[in-house]
CSV table of C-alpha atoms and ligand atoms in Angstrom, one decimal:
chain,number,residue,atom,x,y,z
A,49,MET,CA,27.8,-21.2,-11.6
A,50,GLU,CA,29.8,-20.2,-8.5
A,51,TYR,CA,27.6,-18.3,-6.2
A,52,ASN,CA,29.2,-15.7,-4.0
A,53,SER,CA,27.1,-13.2,-2.2
A,54,PRO,CA,25.7,-11.0,-4.7
A,55,THR,CA,25.8,-7.2,-4.9
A,56,ILE,CA,22.3,-5.9,-5.6
A,57,SER,CA,21.2,-2.6,-7.3
A,58,PHE,CA,17.8,-1.0,-7.1
A,59,PHE,CA,16.2,1.3,-9.7
A,60,GLY,CA,13.3,3.2,-7.9
A,61,LEU,CA,13.3,4.3,-4.2
A,62,GLY,CA,9.7,4.3,-3.8
A,63,TYR,CA,8.0,2.3,-1.0
A,64,VAL,CA,8.9,-1.1,-2.1
A,65,GLY,CA,12.4,0.0,-3.3
A,66,ILE,CA,13.7,1.7,-0.3
A,67,VAL,CA,12.2,-0.7,2.1
A,68,THR,CA,13.5,-3.9,0.3
A,69,ALA,CA,16.9,-2.3,-0.3
A,70,ALA,CA,17.3,-1.3,3.4
A,71,CYS,CA,16.3,-5.0,4.4
A,72,PHE,CA,18.7,-6.6,2.1
A,73,ALA,CA,21.5,-4.2,3.2
A,74,SER,CA,20.7,-4.8,7.0
A,75,LYS,CA,21.7,-8.5,6.5
A,76,GLY,CA,25.1,-7.6,5.1
A,77,PHE,CA,24.4,-7.5,1.3
A,78,LYS,CA,26.0,-4.7,-0.5
A,79,VAL,CA,23.2,-2.6,-2.1
A,80,LEU,CA,23.4,0.3,-4.5
A,81,ALA,CA,20.3,2.3,-4.7
A,82,TYR,CA,19.3,4.5,-7.7
A,83,ASP,CA,16.5,7.1,-8.3
A,84,VAL,CA,16.0,9.5,-11.0
A,85,ASP,CA,14.8,11.9,-8.0
A,86,LYS,CA,18.2,13.0,-6.8
A,87,LYS,CA,16.5,14.3,-3.4
A,88,LYS,CA,15.8,10.5,-2.5
A,89,VAL,CA,19.3,9.4,-3.2
A,90,GLU,CA,20.7,12.3,-1.2
A,91,LEU,CA,18.4,11.7,1.8
A,92,LEU,CA,19.3,8.0,1.7
A,93,ASN,CA,23.0,8.8,1.9
A,94,GLU,CA,22.2,10.9,4.9
A,95,GLY,CA,20.7,7.9,6.5
A,96,LYS,CA,17.1,8.9,6.2
A,97,SER,CA,14.1,7.9,4.3
A,98,HIS,CA,11.5,10.2,2.6
A,99,ILE,CA,8.8,7.9,3.9
A,100,PHE,CA,7.4,6.9,7.3
A,101,GLU,CA,7.5,3.3,8.1
A,102,PRO,CA,8.0,1.8,11.5
A,103,GLY,CA,11.7,0.4,11.9
A,104,LEU,CA,12.8,1.7,8.4
A,105,ASP,CA,14.9,4.9,9.5
A,106,LYS,CA,16.9,2.8,11.9
A,107,LEU,CA,17.8,0.0,9.1
A,108,ILE,CA,18.8,2.7,6.8
A,109,LYS,CA,21.0,4.5,9.1
A,110,GLU,CA,22.8,1.4,10.1
A,111,SER,CA,23.3,0.1,6.8
A,112,VAL,CA,24.5,3.4,5.4
A,113,ASP,CA,27.0,3.9,8.3
A,114,LYS,CA,28.3,0.2,7.8
A,115,GLY,CA,28.9,1.1,4.1
A,116,LYS,CA,26.4,-1.7,2.9
A,117,LEU,CA,23.7,0.9,1.5
A,118,LYS,CA,24.6,3.5,-0.9
A,119,GLY,CA,22.5,5.9,-2.9
A,120,VAL,CA,24.1,6.5,-6.6
A,121,TYR,CA,23.1,9.0,-8.9
A,122,ASP,CA,24.4,7.3,-12.0
A,123,PRO,CA,22.4,4.3,-13.4
A,124,PHE,CA,25.5,2.9,-15.1
A,125,GLU,CA,27.3,2.9,-11.8
A,126,ALA,CA,24.5,0.9,-10.1
A,127,VAL,CA,24.3,-1.7,-12.9
A,128,LEU,CA,27.9,-2.2,-13.7
A,129,ASN,CA,28.9,-2.5,-10.1
A,130,SER,CA,26.3,-5.2,-9.2
A,131,ASP,CA,25.2,-8.6,-10.2
A,132,MET,CA,21.6,-8.1,-10.1
A,133,THR,CA,19.2,-5.2,-10.5
A,134,PHE,CA,15.6,-4.9,-8.9
A,135,ILE,CA,13.2,-2.9,-10.8
A,136,THR,CA,11.1,-1.0,-8.1
A,137,VAL,CA,9.8,2.1,-10.0
A,138,GLY,CA,6.2,3.0,-9.8
A,139,THR,CA,3.5,1.8,-12.1
A,140,PRO,CA,0.9,4.5,-12.0
A,141,SER,CA,-2.5,4.7,-13.7
A,142,LYS,CA,-3.3,6.3,-16.9
A,143,GLN,CA,-6.3,8.5,-17.2
A,144,ASP,CA,-8.4,5.5,-18.2
A,145,GLY,CA,-7.3,3.3,-15.4
A,146,SER,CA,-5.0,1.2,-17.4
A,147,ILE,CA,-1.3,0.7,-16.1
A,148,ASP,CA,1.3,3.2,-17.2
A,149,LEU,CA,4.5,1.3,-17.8
A,150,LYS,CA,6.7,4.4,-18.7
A,151,PHE,CA,8.8,4.1,-15.7
A,152,VAL,CA,9.5,0.3,-16.1
A,153,ASP,CA,10.1,1.0,-19.8
A,154,SER,CA,12.7,3.7,-19.2
A,155,ALA,CA,14.3,1.8,-16.2
A,156,SER,CA,14.8,-1.3,-18.4
A,157,LYS,CA,16.2,0.8,-21.3
A,158,MET,CA,18.7,2.3,-18.8
A,159,ILE,CA,19.7,-1.2,-17.6
A,160,GLY,CA,19.8,-2.3,-21.2
A,161,GLU,CA,22.3,0.5,-22.1
A,162,ALA,CA,24.4,-0.2,-19.2
A,163,LEU,CA,24.7,-3.7,-20.0
A,164,LYS,CA,26.2,-3.2,-23.4
A,165,LEU,CA,29.2,-2.3,-21.3
A,166,LYS,CA,29.3,-5.3,-19.1
A,167,ASP,CA,31.0,-8.7,-19.7
A,168,LYS,CA,29.5,-10.7,-16.9
A,169,TRP,CA,25.8,-12.3,-17.0
A,170,HIS,CA,23.5,-9.9,-15.1
A,171,LEU,CA,19.9,-10.5,-13.7
A,172,THR,CA,17.1,-8.0,-13.6
A,173,VAL,CA,14.2,-8.6,-11.3
A,174,VAL,CA,10.9,-7.0,-12.0
A,175,LYS,CA,9.5,-6.2,-8.5
A,176,SER,CA,7.2,-3.5,-9.4
A,177,THR,CA,3.5,-4.5,-10.0
A,178,VAL,CA,3.1,-5.1,-13.7
A,179,ILE,CA,0.4,-6.5,-15.9
A,180,PRO,CA,1.1,-10.0,-17.0
A,181,GLY,CA,3.4,-10.2,-20.0
A,182,THR,CA,5.5,-7.0,-19.0
A,183,THR,CA,8.7,-8.9,-17.8
A,184,ASN,CA,9.0,-10.6,-21.0
A,185,LYS,CA,7.6,-8.1,-23.5
A,186,VAL,CA,8.9,-4.9,-22.1
A,187,VAL,CA,11.8,-5.5,-19.8
A,188,ARG,CA,13.5,-8.4,-21.4
A,189,ARG,CA,12.8,-6.8,-24.9
A,190,ASN,CA,14.3,-3.5,-24.0
A,191,ILE,CA,17.5,-5.0,-22.5
A,192,GLU,CA,17.9,-7.4,-25.5
A,193,ILE,CA,17.7,-4.5,-28.1
A,194,LEU,CA,19.7,-1.9,-26.1
A,195,SER,CA,22.5,-4.2,-24.6
A,196,ARG,CA,22.8,-6.3,-27.8
A,197,LYS,CA,23.3,-9.1,-25.6
A,198,LYS,CA,21.8,-12.8,-25.7
A,199,TYR,CA,19.0,-13.6,-23.4
A,200,ASP,CA,19.9,-16.5,-21.1
A,201,GLU,CA,23.5,-16.6,-22.2
A,202,GLU,CA,24.4,-13.1,-21.2
A,203,PHE,CA,21.5,-11.9,-19.2
A,204,GLY,CA,18.5,-13.0,-17.5
A,205,VAL,CA,15.1,-11.5,-16.2
A,206,CYS,CA,12.5,-12.7,-13.8
A,207,SER,CA,9.3,-11.5,-12.1
A,208,ASN,CA,9.2,-11.4,-8.2
A,209,PRO,CA,6.3,-9.5,-7.0
A,210,GLU,CA,6.2,-7.8,-3.7
A,211,PHE,CA,3.3,-8.4,-1.1
A,212,LEU,CA,4.5,-5.9,1.5
A,213,ARG,CA,1.8,-3.8,3.2
A,214,GLU,CA,2.4,0.0,4.3
A,215,GLY,CA,2.9,0.4,7.9
A,216,SER,CA,4.3,-3.0,8.4
A,217,ALA,CA,6.7,-3.0,5.2
A,218,VAL,CA,9.9,-4.1,7.1
A,219,GLU,CA,8.2,-6.7,9.2
A,220,ASP,CA,6.5,-8.1,5.9
A,221,THR,CA,9.9,-8.1,4.0
A,222,PHE,CA,11.4,-10.1,6.8
A,223,ASN,CA,8.6,-12.6,7.2
A,224,PRO,CA,6.7,-13.0,4.0
A,225,ASP,CA,3.9,-15.7,3.7
A,226,ARG,CA,5.7,-16.9,0.5
A,227,LEU,CA,8.0,-15.9,-2.2
A,228,VAL,CA,6.8,-15.9,-6.0
A,229,ILE,CA,9.6,-16.1,-8.6
A,230,GLY,CA,8.8,-16.3,-12.3
A,231,GLY,CA,11.0,-16.6,-15.2
A,232,ASP,CA,13.7,-18.7,-17.0
A,233,GLU,CA,15.6,-21.5,-15.0
A,234,LYS,CA,18.9,-19.8,-14.7
A,235,SER,CA,17.4,-16.4,-13.6
A,236,VAL,CA,15.1,-18.2,-11.2
A,237,ASN,CA,17.7,-20.2,-9.7
A,238,PHE,CA,20.0,-17.1,-9.1
A,239,LEU,CA,17.3,-15.3,-7.3
A,240,LYS,CA,16.3,-18.3,-5.4
A,241,ARG,CA,20.0,-18.8,-4.1
A,242,PHE,CA,20.1,-15.2,-3.0
A,243,TYR,CA,16.8,-15.6,-1.1
A,244,GLU,CA,18.2,-18.8,0.6
A,245,MET,CA,21.0,-16.7,1.9
A,246,PHE,CA,18.7,-13.8,2.9
A,247,TYR,CA,16.0,-15.8,4.6
A,248,ASN,CA,17.6,-19.0,5.8
A,249,PRO,CA,15.3,-21.0,5.6
A,250,LEU,CA,13.6,-20.1,2.6
A,251,PRO,CA,9.8,-19.2,3.0
A,252,PRO,CA,7.3,-21.2,0.9
A,253,THR,CA,8.5,-20.7,-2.5
A,254,ILE,CA,6.5,-20.5,-5.8
A,255,ILE,CA,8.6,-21.1,-8.8
A,256,THR,CA,6.6,-20.5,-12.2
A,257,THR,CA,6.4,-18.4,-15.5
A,258,ALA,CA,6.7,-14.8,-15.5
A,259,GLU,CA,3.4,-14.3,-16.5
A,260,ASN,CA,1.8,-16.5,-13.7
A,261,SER,CA,4.1,-14.7,-11.4
A,262,GLU,CA,2.8,-11.3,-12.5
A,263,LEU,CA,-0.7,-12.5,-12.4
A,264,ILE,CA,-0.5,-13.8,-8.8
A,265,LYS,CA,0.1,-10.4,-7.6
A,266,TYR,CA,-3.0,-9.0,-9.1
A,267,ALA,CA,-5.2,-11.9,-8.1
A,268,ASN,CA,-4.0,-11.6,-4.7
A,269,ASN,CA,-4.8,-7.9,-4.3
A,270,ALA,CA,-8.2,-8.3,-6.0
A,271,PHE,CA,-9.1,-11.1,-3.7
A,272,LEU,CA,-8.2,-9.2,-0.6
A,273,ALA,CA,-10.0,-6.1,-1.7
A,274,MET,CA,-13.1,-8.3,-2.6
A,275,LYS,CA,-13.0,-9.9,0.8
A,276,VAL,CA,-13.1,-6.3,2.5
A,277,SER,CA,-15.8,-5.1,0.1
A,278,PHE,CA,-17.8,-8.2,1.0
A,279,ILE,CA,-17.8,-7.6,4.6
A,280,ASN,CA,-18.6,-4.0,4.0
A,281,MET,CA,-21.5,-5.1,1.7
A,282,ILE,CA,-22.8,-7.2,4.7
A,283,SER,CA,-22.3,-4.3,7.0
A,284,ARG,CA,-25.0,-2.4,5.2
A,285,ILE,CA,-27.5,-5.1,6.2
A,286,CYS,CA,-26.4,-5.1,9.8
A,287,GLN,CA,-26.8,-1.4,10.0
A,288,LYS,CA,-30.4,-1.7,9.0
A,289,LEU,CA,-31.0,-4.7,11.2
A,290,PRO,CA,-32.2,-4.2,14.9
A,291,ASN,CA,-29.5,-5.5,17.2
A,292,GLY,CA,-27.3,-6.4,14.1
A,293,ASP,CA,-23.5,-6.0,14.6
A,294,ILE,CA,-21.2,-6.7,11.7
A,295,GLU,CA,-18.2,-7.4,14.2
A,296,VAL,CA,-20.1,-10.5,15.5
A,297,ILE,CA,-20.8,-11.4,11.9
A,298,ALA,CA,-17.1,-11.2,10.9
A,299,LYS,CA,-16.1,-13.2,14.0
A,300,GLY,CA,-18.7,-15.8,13.2
A,301,ILE,CA,-17.8,-16.4,9.6
A,302,GLY,CA,-13.9,-15.8,10.2
A,303,LEU,CA,-13.8,-18.9,12.4
A,304,ASP,CA,-14.7,-21.0,9.3
A,305,LYS,CA,-11.2,-22.3,8.3
A,306,ARG,CA,-12.2,-21.9,4.7
A,307,ILE,CA,-13.0,-18.3,5.3
A,308,GLY,CA,-10.5,-17.2,7.8
A,309,PRO,CA,-10.4,-14.1,10.2
A,310,LEU,CA,-8.2,-11.7,8.5
A,311,PHE,CA,-9.2,-8.8,6.3
A,312,LEU,CA,-12.8,-8.9,7.5
A,313,ARG,CA,-12.7,-5.5,9.2
A,314,ALA,CA,-15.7,-3.7,8.1
A,315,GLY,CA,-15.4,0.1,7.7
A,316,ALA,CA,-15.5,3.2,5.8
A,317,GLY,CA,-13.9,1.5,2.7
A,318,TRP,CA,-10.4,0.7,1.7
A,319,GLY,CA,-7.7,2.9,-0.1
A,320,GLY,CA,-4.0,3.2,-0.6
A,321,SER,CA,-1.5,3.2,-3.4
A,322,CYS,CA,-2.1,-0.3,-4.5
A,323,TRP,CA,-5.7,-1.7,-4.4
A,324,PRO,CA,-7.5,1.1,-6.3
A,325,LYS,CA,-4.8,1.3,-9.0
A,326,ASP,CA,-4.3,-2.4,-9.2
A,327,LEU,CA,-7.8,-3.5,-9.5
A,328,ASN,CA,-8.5,-0.8,-12.3
A,329,ALA,CA,-5.4,-2.2,-14.2
A,330,LEU,CA,-6.5,-5.7,-13.9
A,331,LYS,CA,-9.9,-4.7,-15.4
A,332,LYS,CA,-8.3,-3.0,-18.4
A,333,PHE,CA,-6.2,-5.8,-18.9
A,334,ALA,CA,-8.9,-8.2,-19.0
A,335,GLU,CA,-10.8,-5.9,-21.4
A,336,GLU,CA,-8.0,-6.2,-23.8
A,337,LEU,CA,-8.4,-10.0,-23.5
A,338,GLU,CA,-12.2,-9.3,-24.2
A,339,LEU,CA,-13.1,-10.5,-20.6
A,340,LYS,CA,-15.4,-8.9,-18.1
A,341,LEU,CA,-14.5,-9.2,-14.4
A,342,PRO,CA,-17.9,-8.6,-12.6
A,343,LEU,CA,-16.5,-9.6,-9.0
A,344,VAL,CA,-13.8,-6.9,-9.5
A,345,ASP,CA,-16.4,-4.4,-10.7
A,346,ALA,CA,-18.7,-5.1,-7.7
A,347,THR,CA,-15.5,-4.9,-5.3
A,348,ILE,CA,-14.8,-1.4,-6.7
A,349,GLU,CA,-18.6,-0.2,-6.6
A,350,VAL,CA,-19.1,-1.3,-2.9
A,351,ASN,CA,-16.0,0.7,-2.1
A,352,ASN,CA,-16.9,3.8,-4.1
A,353,THR,CA,-20.3,4.2,-2.0
A,354,GLN,CA,-18.9,2.9,1.4
A,355,PRO,CA,-17.6,6.3,2.6
A,356,LEU,CA,-20.9,8.0,1.8
A,357,ILE,CA,-22.4,5.9,4.5
A,358,MET,CA,-20.5,8.1,7.0
A,359,ILE,CA,-22.1,11.2,5.7
A,360,ASP,CA,-25.8,9.7,5.7
A,361,LEU,CA,-25.2,8.6,9.4
A,362,ALA,CA,-24.3,12.2,10.1
A,363,LYS,CA,-27.3,13.7,8.0
A,364,GLU,CA,-29.7,11.3,9.9
A,365,GLU,CA,-28.8,13.0,13.1
A,366,LEU,CA,-28.0,16.5,12.2
A,367,LYS,CA,-30.2,16.8,9.2
A,368,ASP,CA,-28.5,19.7,7.4
A,369,LEU,CA,-24.7,19.7,7.5
A,370,LYS,CA,-24.3,23.2,6.3
A,371,GLY,CA,-22.5,25.4,8.9
A,372,LYS,CA,-22.0,22.5,11.3
A,373,THR,CA,-18.4,21.7,12.6
A,374,ILE,CA,-17.4,18.3,11.7
A,375,SER,CA,-14.2,16.7,13.1
A,376,VAL,CA,-12.4,14.1,11.0
A,377,LEU,CA,-10.1,11.9,13.0
A,378,GLY,CA,-7.6,10.0,10.8
A,379,LEU,CA,-6.6,11.1,7.4
A,380,SER,CA,-4.0,8.4,6.3
A,381,PHE,CA,-5.6,5.6,4.2
A,382,LYS,CA,-4.5,3.1,7.2
A,383,PRO,CA,-2.8,3.6,10.4
A,384,ASN,CA,1.0,3.7,10.8
A,385,THR,CA,1.5,5.5,7.5
A,386,ASP,CA,1.5,9.1,6.3
A,387,ASP,CA,0.2,7.9,2.8
A,388,VAL,CA,-3.1,9.5,1.8
A,389,ARG,CA,-3.2,8.2,-1.7
A,390,ASP,CA,-6.8,7.1,-2.5
A,391,ALA,CA,-7.7,7.6,1.2
A,392,VAL,CA,-11.2,7.3,2.3
A,393,SER,CA,-10.8,10.4,4.2
A,394,ILE,CA,-10.5,12.4,1.0
A,395,LYS,CA,-13.7,11.4,-0.4
A,396,ILE,CA,-15.5,12.1,3.2
A,397,ILE,CA,-13.8,15.4,3.4
A,398,ASN,CA,-15.0,16.4,-0.1
A,399,ASN,CA,-18.5,15.3,0.5
A,400,LEU,CA,-18.5,17.4,3.8
A,401,LEU,CA,-17.4,20.4,1.9
A,402,GLU,CA,-19.8,20.0,-0.7
A,403,GLU,CA,-22.6,19.9,2.0
A,404,GLY,CA,-21.2,23.2,3.4
A,405,ALA,CA,-19.7,21.8,6.7
A,406,ILE,CA,-16.9,23.4,8.5
A,407,VAL,CA,-14.3,20.7,8.5
A,408,LYS,CA,-11.7,20.1,11.2
A,409,VAL,CA,-9.0,17.4,10.8
A,410,TYR,CA,-6.3,15.6,12.6
A,411,ASP,CA,-4.0,12.7,12.0
A,412,PRO,CA,-0.8,11.8,13.9
A,413,LYS,CA,1.1,11.6,10.7
A,414,ALA,CA,-0.7,12.8,7.6
A,415,MET,CA,-1.4,16.5,8.1
A,416,GLU,CA,1.1,17.7,5.7
A,417,ASN,CA,0.0,15.4,2.9
A,418,ILE,CA,-3.7,16.4,3.4
A,419,TYR,CA,-2.7,20.0,3.6
A,420,ARG,CA,-1.2,19.7,0.0
A,421,ILE,CA,-4.6,18.6,-1.4
A,422,PHE,CA,-7.0,20.8,0.7
A,423,GLN,CA,-4.9,23.8,1.7
A,424,ASP,CA,-7.0,26.5,3.3
A,425,LYS,CA,-10.4,24.6,3.0
A,426,LEU,CA,-9.9,22.9,6.4
A,427,THR,CA,-9.1,23.7,10.0
A,428,TYR,CA,-5.9,21.8,11.0
A,429,ALA,CA,-5.9,20.7,14.7
A,430,GLY,CA,-2.8,19.7,16.7
A,431,SER,CA,-4.3,17.1,18.5
A,432,ALA,CA,-7.3,14.7,18.6
A,433,ILE,CA,-8.9,16.9,21.5
A,434,GLU,CA,-8.4,20.0,19.8
A,435,CYS,CA,-9.9,18.6,16.6
A,436,ILE,CA,-13.2,17.5,18.6
A,437,LYS,CA,-13.5,20.8,20.5
A,438,ASN,CA,-16.8,22.5,20.1
A,439,SER,CA,-17.7,20.3,17.1
A,440,ASP,CA,-21.1,18.9,16.2
A,441,CYS,CA,-20.0,15.5,15.0
A,442,ALA,CA,-16.9,13.5,15.2
A,443,MET,CA,-16.1,10.9,12.3
A,444,LEU,CA,-13.4,8.4,13.2
A,445,VAL,CA,-11.9,7.5,9.7
A,446,THR,CA,-8.6,6.0,10.5
A,447,GLU,CA,-8.0,3.5,13.3
A,448,TRP,CA,-4.8,5.0,14.8
A,449,ASP,CA,-3.9,3.5,18.3
A,450,GLU,CA,-4.2,7.1,20.0
A,451,PHE,CA,-7.9,7.3,19.0
A,452,LYS,CA,-8.5,3.8,20.5
A,453,ARG,CA,-7.6,5.2,23.8
A,454,MET,CA,-10.0,8.0,23.7
A,455,THR,CA,-12.8,7.7,26.2
A,456,PRO,CA,-16.6,8.8,26.0
A,457,GLU,CA,-15.7,11.4,28.5
A,458,ASP,CA,-13.1,12.8,26.2
A,459,TYR,CA,-15.9,13.3,23.6
A,460,LEU,CA,-18.5,14.4,26.2
A,461,LYS,CA,-16.3,16.9,27.7
A,462,ASN,CA,-15.0,18.6,24.5
A,463,MET,CA,-17.7,18.5,21.9
A,464,ARG,CA,-20.4,21.0,21.4
A,465,ASN,CA,-22.7,18.3,20.5
A,466,PRO,CA,-21.2,14.9,21.7
A,467,PHE,CA,-21.9,12.7,18.7
A,468,LEU,CA,-19.6,10.2,17.4
A,469,ILE,CA,-19.5,8.0,14.1
A,470,ASP,CA,-17.1,5.1,14.4
A,471,GLY,CA,-16.1,4.5,10.7
A,472,ARG,CA,-13.5,1.7,11.8
A,473,ARG,CA,-15.4,0.0,14.7
A,474,ILE,CA,-12.8,0.7,17.2
A,475,TYR,CA,-15.2,1.6,20.1
A,476,ASP,CA,-17.1,-0.7,22.3
A,477,PRO,CA,-20.8,0.2,21.4
A,478,LYS,CA,-21.9,-0.8,24.9
A,479,LEU,CA,-19.5,1.8,26.7
A,480,PHE,CA,-20.2,4.5,24.2
A,481,SER,CA,-23.8,4.5,23.1
A,482,GLY,CA,-25.3,4.8,26.6
A,483,LYS,CA,-23.3,7.9,27.3
A,484,MET,CA,-23.6,10.0,24.1
A,485,LYS,CA,-25.0,9.9,20.6
A,486,PHE,CA,-23.1,7.1,19.0
A,487,LYS,CA,-23.3,5.4,15.5
A,488,ALA,CA,-21.0,3.0,13.8
A,489,ILE,CA,-20.6,1.4,10.5
A,490,GLY,CA,-22.4,-1.9,10.7
A,491,LEU,CA,-24.0,-1.4,13.7
A,492,GLY,CA,-28.0,-1.6,14.1
A,493,ASN,CA,-30.1,0.0,16.6
A,494,ARG,CA,-30.3,-1.6,20.1
A,495,VAL,CA,-33.7,-2.7,20.9
B,582,UDX,C1,-1.8,-4.0,-0.1
B,582,UDX,C2,-1.7,-5.4,0.2
B,582,UDX,O1,-2.0,-6.0,1.5
B,582,UDX,C3,-0.2,-5.9,-0.1
B,582,UDX,O2,-0.1,-7.3,0.0
B,582,UDX,C4,0.1,-5.3,-1.5
B,582,UDX,O3,1.6,-5.4,-1.6
B,582,UDX,C5,-0.1,-3.8,-1.5
B,582,UDX,O4,-1.5,-3.5,-1.2
B,582,UDX,P1,-1.6,-1.9,1.6
B,582,UDX,O5,-2.1,-1.1,0.6
B,582,UDX,O6,-0.3,-1.5,2.3
B,582,UDX,O7,-1.2,-3.3,1.1
B,582,UDX,O8,-2.7,-2.0,2.8
B,582,UDX,P2,-3.7,-3.1,3.4
B,582,UDX,O9,-3.3,-3.4,4.8
B,582,UDX,O10,-3.7,-4.3,2.5
B,582,UDX,O11,-5.1,-2.4,3.4
B,582,UDX,C6,-5.6,-1.9,2.3
B,582,UDX,C7,-6.8,-1.1,2.6
B,582,UDX,O12,-7.9,-2.0,3.1
B,582,UDX,C8,-6.6,-0.1,3.7
B,582,UDX,O13,-7.3,1.2,3.4
B,582,UDX,C9,-7.4,-0.8,4.9
B,582,UDX,O14,-7.7,0.2,5.8
B,582,UDX,C10,-8.5,-1.4,4.2
B,582,UDX,N1,-8.8,-2.7,5.0
B,582,UDX,C11,-8.1,-3.7,5.2
B,582,UDX,C12,-10.1,-2.8,5.6
B,582,UDX,O15,-10.9,-1.9,5.6
B,582,UDX,N2,-10.3,-3.8,6.3
B,582,UDX,C13,-9.6,-4.9,6.6
B,582,UDX,O16,-10.1,-6.0,7.1
B,582,UDX,C14,-8.3,-4.8,5.9
C-alpha cells in the first residue's frame, strides 16, 4: 500500500485525546478532533485546552494557527476526512468497579456508521484503556455490523494503549519508553508506519495481538501501583522503628538493578484517574475468568488505609482534632496537574471533617476542583502561607515545588502551633525536627 502522510481523527478529547492530538499535529500531521462535548471542541478551535498540562496550550495554539489541528462537531466529518481514527474516549467505572464501555461502544458505532459512506480502507485505533477482548469483541464488531464492510479488506482495527502520565503528558508522548501495538498485520503495519514518521527513530515497539496489547496496559498500571503500595507498606515499619527512615530504605533497594529506583517514593498513597479505576476493572475482569488477584487486592488495601496514617499522626500529637485548625497543603492527586480524581487529599479532608476539625486548604492549581466537591465546608486560602496561618497542624499532601521551597521559619512564624506532617517526604527531617514539631510518613523517632 502506498503510504502518504495520514490524516488522523480523534474521538474523545479527554486527557489522552487532547494531548495526543496536539502532539501529532505539532509535527505537521493533519488532525481532526471530535468530542460529543461541544465546549471542548469550541475551546480547542480557540487554541486552548480544558485541562492544565505543561506545554500543552502552546502546542494547541500553534497547531490550530497553522491549520494542522481542527476541532469538529460532526463525527462523520472526522471519519470521512481522515485515514485513521483514534478512540480516546473515557472508560469510567460502573458502581461495582467493573469497566463501563458505553463510550467506546458509542464511538465505535459512530465510526461504523460513517464508514458505511467511505470507499477507502480505514483504520480505527483503540487508545482508551479497555479490558482484554474489547478491541475485537466490541470495536471491530460494531464497525463490521454498522458499516457493512469486510474486516481486513475494507477496514482495520488495532489496540495501541497509552502510558502517558498526567503532569508530564506532552513529554511522555514525545519520549515514550515503548510503543505497544496489537492487531492484524495490515492494521499494525499501517500504524507502525505512521509512528516511524512521527518518532523517527521508532521507540522500542511491541507488536502483538490486540488482547495482549490491552492486557499490557493493565499489568503495567497494576505493577506500578503495587510498587508504590509496597514501599508504603514498608514505610509503616519505618515509622515504628526508632531511627528508621523509608527514604534510605527506598534508596537502598532502588540501587538493586532488578528493582530500580523509580516509583519508590513513599507517601500518603496514590490516586488519579487511572490506577484506582484500572485496578478495580482488572479485578472484575479476573473474576469473570474465575481468578483471584491477591496482589492487586493487597495493593488496593494498603492504599485505602495509607492516608489515615496522616490522621493518626495528627491525633498522636493533638489528641482531639475537634475544633482544631488543620491546614492541608496540596489537593491535586500529584503535582503539576489540577486533577483531583481519587486524590488522597479528599480522603484526608473527609476524615478531618468527620473528626470535627476546621479545615483550611491550598493548592496552586486544584482549588476550583476541590471547591466543587466540598463547597462551603472548607476554608480556601490564597497562598500556602495564608493556609498555615494560625493553624494547629499543617499536612503536606501533594509535593508541589512551591511547598518544597518553604523553610522551618515559614511554619514557625505563621502557625499557632508549629506542627508539620510531611506526607510526601519533601522536607529534610534534620532541618525541620530540631526546630518544630515534625512528623513524616515512614520516619521513626530519632533516638
Ligand atoms: C499513571 C501511569 O504512570 C501511566 O503510565 C498511565 O498511563 C496512567 O496512570 P498518572 O495517574 O498520571 O499515570 O500518575 P503517576 O505519575 O503514575 O502517579 C500515580 C500516583 O502514584 C500519584 O498519586 C502519585 O502521587 C503516586 N506515586 C507515584 C507515589 O505515591 N509514589 C511514587 O513513587 C510514584
